[in-house]
CSV table of C-alpha atoms in Angstrom, one decimal:
chain,number,residue,atom,x,y,z
A,21,UNK,CA,-46.5,-34.5,46.4
A,22,UNK,CA,-45.5,-32.4,43.4
A,23,UNK,CA,-47.7,-33.1,40.4
A,24,UNK,CA,-46.0,-30.4,38.3
A,25,UNK,CA,-42.4,-29.4,37.9
A,26,UNK,CA,-43.3,-25.9,39.2
A,27,UNK,CA,-46.2,-23.5,39.3
A,28,UNK,CA,-47.8,-21.4,36.6
A,29,UNK,CA,-46.2,-18.2,37.9
A,30,UNK,CA,-42.7,-19.7,37.7
A,31,UNK,CA,-43.3,-21.0,34.1
A,32,UNK,CA,-45.0,-17.9,32.7
A,33,UNK,CA,-43.4,-15.0,34.6
A,34,UNK,CA,-40.0,-16.1,35.9
A,35,UNK,CA,-39.1,-18.5,33.0
A,36,UNK,CA,-41.1,-16.5,30.4
A,37,UNK,CA,-42.5,-19.8,28.9
A,38,UNK,CA,-39.1,-20.3,27.3
A,39,UNK,CA,-38.1,-23.4,29.3
A,40,UNK,CA,-39.2,-26.7,27.8
A,41,UNK,CA,-38.2,-30.3,27.9
A,42,UNK,CA,-37.4,-32.7,25.1
A,43,UNK,CA,-39.4,-35.6,26.5
A,44,UNK,CA,-36.5,-38.0,25.9
A,45,UNK,CA,-35.7,-40.3,28.8
A,46,UNK,CA,-32.6,-42.2,29.8
A,47,UNK,CA,-32.4,-45.6,31.5
A,48,UNK,CA,-30.7,-45.6,34.9
A,49,UNK,CA,-29.7,-48.9,36.4
A,50,UNK,CA,-29.9,-49.2,40.2
A,51,UNK,CA,-27.4,-51.2,42.4
A,52,UNK,CA,-30.1,-54.0,42.8
A,53,UNK,CA,-30.3,-54.5,39.1
A,54,UNK,CA,-33.6,-52.7,38.5
A,55,UNK,CA,-33.9,-49.9,36.0
A,56,UNK,CA,-35.6,-46.6,36.0
A,57,UNK,CA,-36.4,-44.0,33.3
A,58,UNK,CA,-35.2,-40.5,34.1
A,59,UNK,CA,-34.8,-37.2,32.3
A,60,UNK,CA,-32.0,-36.8,29.8
A,61,UNK,CA,-28.8,-35.2,31.1
A,62,UNK,CA,-29.6,-31.8,29.5
A,63,UNK,CA,-33.2,-31.8,30.6
A,64,UNK,CA,-32.2,-32.8,34.1
A,65,UNK,CA,-29.7,-29.9,34.3
A,66,UNK,CA,-32.4,-27.5,33.0
A,67,UNK,CA,-34.9,-28.8,35.6
A,68,UNK,CA,-32.4,-28.5,38.4
A,69,UNK,CA,-31.6,-25.0,37.2
A,70,UNK,CA,-35.3,-24.0,37.0
A,71,UNK,CA,-35.9,-25.5,40.5
A,72,UNK,CA,-33.0,-23.5,41.8
A,73,UNK,CA,-34.3,-20.3,40.1
A,74,UNK,CA,-37.8,-20.8,41.5
A,75,UNK,CA,-36.5,-21.0,45.1
A,76,UNK,CA,-34.0,-18.2,44.6
A,77,UNK,CA,-36.6,-15.8,43.3
A,78,UNK,CA,-39.4,-16.6,45.7
A,79,UNK,CA,-38.0,-17.7,49.0
A,80,UNK,CA,-34.2,-17.8,48.8
A,81,UNK,CA,-32.0,-20.9,48.3
A,82,UNK,CA,-29.9,-22.9,50.7
A,83,UNK,CA,-26.8,-25.0,50.5
A,84,UNK,CA,-28.9,-28.0,49.4
A,85,UNK,CA,-30.2,-26.4,46.2
A,86,UNK,CA,-26.8,-25.0,45.1
A,87,UNK,CA,-25.1,-28.4,45.9
A,88,UNK,CA,-27.6,-30.3,43.8
A,89,UNK,CA,-27.1,-28.1,40.8
A,90,UNK,CA,-23.3,-27.9,41.0
A,91,UNK,CA,-22.7,-31.6,41.7
A,92,UNK,CA,-24.9,-32.7,38.8
A,93,UNK,CA,-23.4,-30.2,36.3
A,94,UNK,CA,-19.8,-31.1,37.3
A,95,UNK,CA,-20.3,-34.9,37.2
A,96,UNK,CA,-21.9,-34.8,33.7
A,97,UNK,CA,-20.0,-31.8,32.2
A,98,UNK,CA,-18.4,-33.9,29.5
A,99,UNK,CA,-21.8,-34.8,28.1
A,100,UNK,CA,-23.7,-31.5,28.5
A,101,UNK,CA,-24.1,-28.9,25.7
A,102,UNK,CA,-23.2,-25.8,27.7
A,103,UNK,CA,-23.5,-23.5,24.7
A,104,UNK,CA,-27.1,-24.4,24.4
A,105,UNK,CA,-27.6,-24.2,28.2
A,106,UNK,CA,-26.0,-20.7,28.4
A,107,UNK,CA,-28.0,-19.4,25.5
A,108,UNK,CA,-31.2,-20.5,27.3
A,109,UNK,CA,-30.1,-18.7,30.4
A,110,UNK,CA,-29.4,-15.5,28.5
A,111,UNK,CA,-32.9,-15.7,27.0
A,112,UNK,CA,-34.5,-15.8,30.5
A,113,UNK,CA,-32.1,-13.3,32.1
A,114,UNK,CA,-30.4,-15.8,34.5
A,115,UNK,CA,-27.0,-16.2,32.8
A,116,UNK,CA,-25.2,-14.0,35.2
A,117,UNK,CA,-26.8,-15.6,38.3
A,118,UNK,CA,-25.9,-19.2,37.2
A,119,UNK,CA,-22.4,-18.0,36.2
A,120,UNK,CA,-21.9,-16.8,39.7
A,121,UNK,CA,-23.2,-20.1,41.0
A,122,UNK,CA,-20.6,-21.9,38.8
A,123,UNK,CA,-17.9,-19.6,40.0
A,124,UNK,CA,-18.8,-20.4,43.7
A,125,UNK,CA,-18.6,-24.1,42.7
A,126,UNK,CA,-15.2,-23.7,41.2
A,127,UNK,CA,-13.9,-21.6,44.2
A,128,UNK,CA,-15.4,-23.6,47.1
A,129,UNK,CA,-16.8,-26.9,45.9
A,130,UNK,CA,-13.8,-28.1,43.8
A,131,UNK,CA,-15.8,-28.2,40.6
A,132,UNK,CA,-14.5,-27.4,37.2
A,133,UNK,CA,-17.4,-25.7,35.4
A,134,UNK,CA,-17.3,-23.2,32.5
A,135,UNK,CA,-17.7,-19.5,33.6
A,136,UNK,CA,-18.1,-17.4,30.5
A,137,UNK,CA,-18.5,-13.9,31.9
A,138,UNK,CA,-16.3,-11.5,34.0
A,139,UNK,CA,-17.3,-11.7,37.6
A,140,UNK,CA,-15.7,-10.0,40.7
A,141,UNK,CA,-15.5,-11.3,44.2
A,142,UNK,CA,-18.1,-8.8,45.4
A,143,UNK,CA,-20.9,-10.3,43.4
A,144,UNK,CA,-19.8,-13.8,44.6
A,145,UNK,CA,-19.9,-12.6,48.2
A,146,UNK,CA,-23.3,-11.1,47.7
A,147,UNK,CA,-24.8,-14.4,46.5
A,148,UNK,CA,-23.0,-16.4,49.3
A,149,UNK,CA,-24.5,-14.1,51.9
A,150,UNK,CA,-28.0,-14.7,50.5
A,151,UNK,CA,-27.4,-18.5,50.4
A,152,UNK,CA,-26.2,-18.6,53.9
A,153,UNK,CA,-29.2,-16.8,55.1
A,154,UNK,CA,-31.3,-19.5,53.5
A,155,UNK,CA,-29.8,-22.3,55.7
A,156,UNK,CA,-29.8,-25.8,54.3
A,157,UNK,CA,-33.0,-25.7,52.2
A,158,UNK,CA,-33.7,-22.0,51.8
A,159,UNK,CA,-36.3,-21.3,54.5
A,160,UNK,CA,-37.7,-18.1,53.1
A,161,UNK,CA,-36.1,-15.7,55.5
A,162,UNK,CA,-34.0,-14.3,52.7
A,163,UNK,CA,-37.2,-12.9,51.1
A,164,UNK,CA,-40.0,-10.8,52.5
A,165,UNK,CA,-43.5,-12.2,53.2
A,166,UNK,CA,-45.6,-12.7,50.1
A,167,UNK,CA,-42.6,-11.8,48.0
A,168,UNK,CA,-43.7,-14.2,45.2
A,169,UNK,CA,-46.9,-12.3,44.7
A,170,UNK,CA,-45.1,-8.9,44.8
A,171,UNK,CA,-42.5,-10.2,42.3
A,172,UNK,CA,-45.1,-11.6,39.9
A,173,UNK,CA,-46.9,-8.3,39.8
A,174,UNK,CA,-43.7,-6.4,39.2
A,175,UNK,CA,-42.5,-8.7,36.4
A,176,UNK,CA,-45.8,-9.3,34.7
A,177,UNK,CA,-47.9,-6.9,32.6
A,178,UNK,CA,-50.9,-9.0,33.3
A,179,UNK,CA,-50.4,-9.5,37.0
A,180,UNK,CA,-54.1,-10.1,37.7
A,181,UNK,CA,-53.7,-13.6,36.2
A,182,UNK,CA,-51.5,-14.5,39.2
A,183,UNK,CA,-53.7,-13.1,41.9
A,184,UNK,CA,-55.3,-15.6,44.4
A,185,UNK,CA,-59.1,-15.6,44.1
A,186,UNK,CA,-60.7,-13.6,47.0
A,187,UNK,CA,-62.6,-16.6,48.3
A,188,UNK,CA,-59.4,-18.6,48.6
A,189,UNK,CA,-57.8,-15.7,50.4
A,190,UNK,CA,-60.6,-15.7,53.0
A,191,UNK,CA,-61.1,-19.4,53.2
A,192,UNK,CA,-58.0,-21.5,52.1
A,193,UNK,CA,-58.6,-25.1,51.2
A,194,UNK,CA,-58.6,-27.7,54.0
A,195,UNK,CA,-55.4,-29.2,52.7
A,196,UNK,CA,-53.7,-25.7,53.0
A,197,UNK,CA,-55.1,-25.3,56.4
A,198,UNK,CA,-53.8,-28.7,57.5
A,199,UNK,CA,-50.3,-27.7,56.3
A,200,UNK,CA,-50.4,-24.4,58.2
A,201,UNK,CA,-52.0,-26.0,61.3
A,202,UNK,CA,-50.8,-29.7,61.7
A,203,UNK,CA,-53.2,-30.2,64.7
A,204,UNK,CA,-56.0,-30.5,62.1
A,205,UNK,CA,-54.6,-33.8,61.0
A,206,UNK,CA,-55.8,-35.4,64.3
A,207,UNK,CA,-58.6,-33.0,65.1
A,208,UNK,CA,-60.3,-31.8,61.9
A,209,UNK,CA,-63.2,-30.5,63.9
A,210,UNK,CA,-61.0,-27.6,65.1
A,211,UNK,CA,-61.0,-26.1,61.6
A,212,UNK,CA,-63.0,-23.0,62.8
A,213,UNK,CA,-60.5,-22.4,65.5
A,214,UNK,CA,-57.6,-22.7,63.0
A,215,UNK,CA,-59.4,-20.0,60.8
A,216,UNK,CA,-59.7,-17.7,63.8
A,217,UNK,CA,-56.0,-18.2,64.6
A,218,UNK,CA,-55.1,-17.4,61.0
A,219,UNK,CA,-57.2,-14.2,60.9
A,220,UNK,CA,-55.5,-13.1,64.2
A,221,UNK,CA,-52.0,-13.7,62.7
A,222,UNK,CA,-53.0,-11.8,59.5
A,223,UNK,CA,-54.2,-8.8,61.6
A,224,UNK,CA,-51.1,-8.8,63.7
A,225,UNK,CA,-48.8,-8.9,60.7
A,226,UNK,CA,-50.7,-6.2,58.9
A,227,UNK,CA,-50.2,-3.7,61.8
A,228,UNK,CA,-46.7,-4.7,62.9
A,229,UNK,CA,-44.9,-5.9,59.8
A,230,UNK,CA,-46.4,-4.3,56.7
A,231,UNK,CA,-43.8,-1.5,56.4
A,232,UNK,CA,-41.0,-3.9,57.3
A,233,UNK,CA,-42.1,-6.3,54.5
A,234,UNK,CA,-42.5,-3.6,51.9
A,235,UNK,CA,-39.0,-2.4,52.6
A,236,UNK,CA,-37.5,-5.9,52.5
A,237,UNK,CA,-39.2,-6.5,49.2
A,238,UNK,CA,-37.8,-3.4,47.7
A,239,UNK,CA,-34.3,-4.3,48.9
A,240,UNK,CA,-34.7,-7.8,47.4
A,241,UNK,CA,-35.6,-6.2,44.0
A,242,UNK,CA,-32.4,-4.1,44.1
A,243,UNK,CA,-30.5,-7.3,45.0
A,244,UNK,CA,-31.9,-9.1,42.0
A,245,UNK,CA,-31.0,-6.2,39.7
A,246,UNK,CA,-27.3,-6.8,40.5
A,247,UNK,CA,-27.6,-10.2,38.7
A,248,UNK,CA,-29.3,-8.5,35.7
A,249,UNK,CA,-32.5,-10.4,36.3
A,250,UNK,CA,-34.8,-7.4,36.5
């Protein structure tokens, strides 16, 4: 269950504390006659964009995230202040990225969204390759292991704020361990075994994948620079 729109690192480092929401809600009527309160159209677009950006930066995005953003923007384009939206994207350095996303929508998803910068087919192909590597939801294979921490340190002058406390690195919470090792849901008494398995995996990764991960992280940073993000 998500209890926040996104984490502290996303808000403070990636979005630079410049993304906020009006607090205004709109009433949405369901087919059964019941009504719900939801974000305003503009706030909803900003949230979908921020959610897309979070996944794109930390683990890669898939077809699902880009479809959500494109379909919502296209369906409600007559009632969205795109000038305000693009100005926000320029402030947080994601104007070019979202422009490429909109171009992909116009080229392949039959949308008709505004694209207000010159883009060539190479940059579109670059993003499409990244999206396809993420599958449906963006499974993380497009980014190196622990890329979110690597990126936070690179983008923040006070990276220490985003470090995981040592005790949590050594002993993750039980809820985290259950997520990593589902057998704990039925057999919680096997928690010590789960910790041993985790330590073994960490050691194996350290000696076999450390160089590979560092190289992948560096390549990802160069990839992000092509969209004027870094």
